XYZ file of C-alpha atoms in Angstrom:
208
model
C -141.135 55.644 -1.322
C -137.737 54.176 -1.264
C -136.635 52.876 2.018
C -132.949 54.702 3.049
C -130.356 51.786 3.460
C -128.707 51.731 6.698
C -125.105 51.624 6.654
C -123.647 48.761 8.453
C -121.165 49.444 11.075
C -117.969 47.527 10.627
C -115.645 47.402 13.295
C -115.888 49.105 16.904
C -116.321 53.032 17.190
C -115.085 54.062 20.455
C -117.150 57.095 20.556
C -120.345 55.233 19.621
C -119.453 52.208 22.115
C -118.938 54.953 25.062
C -122.434 56.177 24.588
C -123.805 52.701 25.601
C -121.440 52.305 28.510
C -119.174 50.101 26.414
C -115.433 50.037 27.386
C -113.306 50.328 24.309
C -111.277 47.328 23.906
C -107.504 48.007 24.297
C -106.054 47.789 20.913
C -102.839 45.070 20.668
C -99.575 46.550 20.205
C -98.240 45.609 17.162
C -95.695 42.585 17.214
C -92.073 43.913 16.946
C -90.273 42.340 14.509
C -87.528 39.994 15.670
C -83.892 41.248 15.094
C -82.213 39.304 12.003
C -78.872 38.301 13.418
C -76.098 38.836 10.998
C -75.436 35.584 9.518
C -71.754 34.635 10.282
C -69.506 33.347 7.446
C -69.137 29.281 8.123
C -65.436 28.827 7.985
C -64.613 26.268 5.203
C -62.929 23.037 6.467
C -59.338 23.063 6.468
C -57.695 21.065 3.976
C -54.721 18.488 4.926
C -51.844 18.971 2.689
C -51.334 15.178 3.377
C -52.040 13.375 0.407
C -54.990 10.641 1.085
C -52.668 7.986 0.271
C -50.591 8.860 3.143
C -53.275 9.369 5.310
C -54.542 6.215 4.831
C -51.179 4.341 4.675
C -51.244 1.637 7.539
C -48.929 2.339 10.259
C -48.384 -1.333 11.280
C -44.973 -2.871 10.551
C -44.412 -5.072 7.342
C -45.614 -8.674 8.120
C -42.756 -11.386 8.547
C -43.572 -12.256 4.746
C -42.630 -8.973 3.215
C -39.491 -8.736 5.652
C -38.243 -12.008 4.530
C -38.866 -11.174 0.986
C -37.021 -8.106 1.018
C -34.114 -9.941 2.617
C -33.894 -12.228 -0.059
C -33.679 -9.661 -2.424
C -31.110 -7.957 -1.116
C -27.229 -9.369 -2.374
C -25.343 -10.881 0.318
C -21.837 -9.735 1.149
C -19.124 -12.124 0.579
C -16.206 -11.461 3.194
C -13.540 -9.776 1.661
C -10.743 -12.473 0.715
C -7.757 -11.793 2.808
C -4.233 -11.823 1.434
C -1.662 -13.389 3.881
C 1.246 -11.778 3.973
C 4.356 -13.604 2.953
C 6.297 -15.085 5.809
C 9.414 -13.707 6.701
C 12.662 -16.100 6.857
C 14.052 -16.909 9.542
C 17.009 -14.984 10.897
C 20.149 -15.731 12.731
C 22.557 -13.107 14.459
C 26.248 -14.153 13.436
C 29.420 -12.519 15.040
C 31.259 -12.118 11.907
C 35.005 -10.820 11.659
C 37.703 -10.090 9.040
C 41.281 -9.471 9.056
C 43.060 -7.317 7.187
C 45.754 -9.070 4.808
C 49.488 -8.543 5.340
C 49.728 -6.588 2.134
C 47.532 -3.943 4.060
C 50.096 -3.130 6.727
C 52.486 -0.639 4.761
C 49.315 1.305 3.917
C 47.944 1.247 7.697
C 51.298 2.266 8.748
C 51.218 5.256 6.672
C 48.118 6.422 7.676
C 48.639 5.920 11.285
C 51.803 8.314 10.902
C 49.222 10.747 9.529
C 47.508 10.859 12.616
C 44.621 8.027 11.705
C 44.496 5.135 13.701
C 44.802 1.887 11.626
C 42.032 0.104 13.945
C 39.433 3.338 12.946
C 40.602 2.963 9.576
C 39.864 -1.185 9.484
C 36.274 -0.508 11.474
C 35.268 2.051 8.872
C 36.242 -0.484 5.977
C 34.456 -3.279 7.706
C 31.321 -0.886 8.134
C 31.376 -0.149 4.379
C 31.935 -4.201 3.613
C 29.069 -5.444 5.900
C 26.586 -2.437 3.976
C 27.520 -4.084 0.749
C 27.723 -7.855 1.514
C 25.020 -10.239 0.358
C 25.187 -14.011 1.903
C 24.703 -16.761 -1.193
C 23.709 -20.376 -0.697
C 27.122 -21.701 -2.123
C 29.630 -22.113 0.431
C 32.986 -20.397 -0.361
C 36.488 -21.677 1.153
C 38.296 -19.005 2.736
C 41.479 -17.697 1.007
C 45.309 -18.754 2.160
C 46.415 -15.324 2.194
C 48.333 -13.845 5.252
C 46.391 -11.986 7.405
C 47.679 -9.293 10.198
C 47.271 -10.548 13.831
C 43.683 -10.981 15.421
C 44.086 -7.751 17.264
C 43.602 -5.952 13.950
C 40.582 -7.726 12.821
C 37.284 -5.842 12.194
C 34.432 -7.967 14.332
C 30.505 -6.858 14.549
C 26.919 -8.560 14.467
C 25.133 -9.172 11.499
C 21.769 -11.122 10.973
C 21.706 -13.341 8.158
C 19.233 -15.824 6.758
C 18.790 -18.698 8.865
C 17.839 -21.259 5.990
C 21.074 -20.166 4.018
C 23.195 -20.407 6.931
C 22.004 -23.965 7.356
C 22.860 -24.839 3.740
C 26.133 -23.511 4.046
C 26.804 -25.749 7.067
C 25.113 -28.778 5.008
C 27.978 -28.176 2.746
C 30.804 -27.267 4.777
C 30.113 -28.533 8.227
C 27.901 -31.440 8.121
C 28.869 -32.387 11.640
C 28.173 -29.000 12.778
C 31.615 -28.310 14.342
C 32.527 -25.001 13.157
C 30.615 -21.485 13.844
C 28.678 -19.527 11.681
C 31.063 -17.092 11.428
C 33.596 -19.578 10.056
C 31.290 -20.829 7.591
C 30.626 -17.278 5.571
C 34.293 -16.341 6.245
C 35.306 -17.117 2.505
C 32.257 -14.732 1.190
C 32.973 -11.765 3.488
C 36.583 -11.077 3.681
C 37.033 -10.800 0.242
C 34.515 -7.792 0.183
C 36.357 -6.312 3.387
C 39.670 -6.264 1.489
C 38.210 -4.684 -1.303
C 36.870 -1.949 0.673
C 40.110 -1.655 2.616
C 42.308 -1.413 -0.103
C 39.953 1.290 -1.555
C 40.121 3.117 1.959
C 43.486 3.087 2.394
C 43.938 4.668 -1.325
C 41.615 7.293 -0.485
C 42.859 8.144 2.704
C 46.604 8.697 1.761
C 45.658 10.820 -0.762
C 43.812 13.155 1.783
C 46.458 13.008 4.567
C 49.633 12.807 2.319
């Protein structure tokens, strides 16, 4: 006769165990799964716009050799050549005078009668003569023409070349006994006489 196979008990049966006074074992609670933290995106490293060559460039000043080499390559500036201004000739103020000729008397008298003082006519002619007068280095002796009294003479101050005056004095007055005005009289009077003659004619046409 075949035996009945006894079923093996696997695990704990709380109902069965209670019959024998055994306390059921507490069931362990299932372990809760740990919360998964959201992975934060890792920030990409900031890129420096400065080129690597510039970042690694040395900040120290160039060495003494480099500085001296750079100074050698630079062309040295030469000082600008300064041209000396021509030296101005020395001048000397001269009290010049010029007397009208006796031939100018009638014309001056006519203008005087027309209301023009003869002294003013002589002064105007003298100013025109001084403006045109140019001193020459060759001495000219005064003319032997007859002149009106000295109170009718034209007088003024004129600045002339001192070197030319000395040359004239060497020619006409080596002992330096005469004045500068006497030395230039032979050059100045002809210019004055010409201007006075022209002025008398001009004024007589206007006031005749």
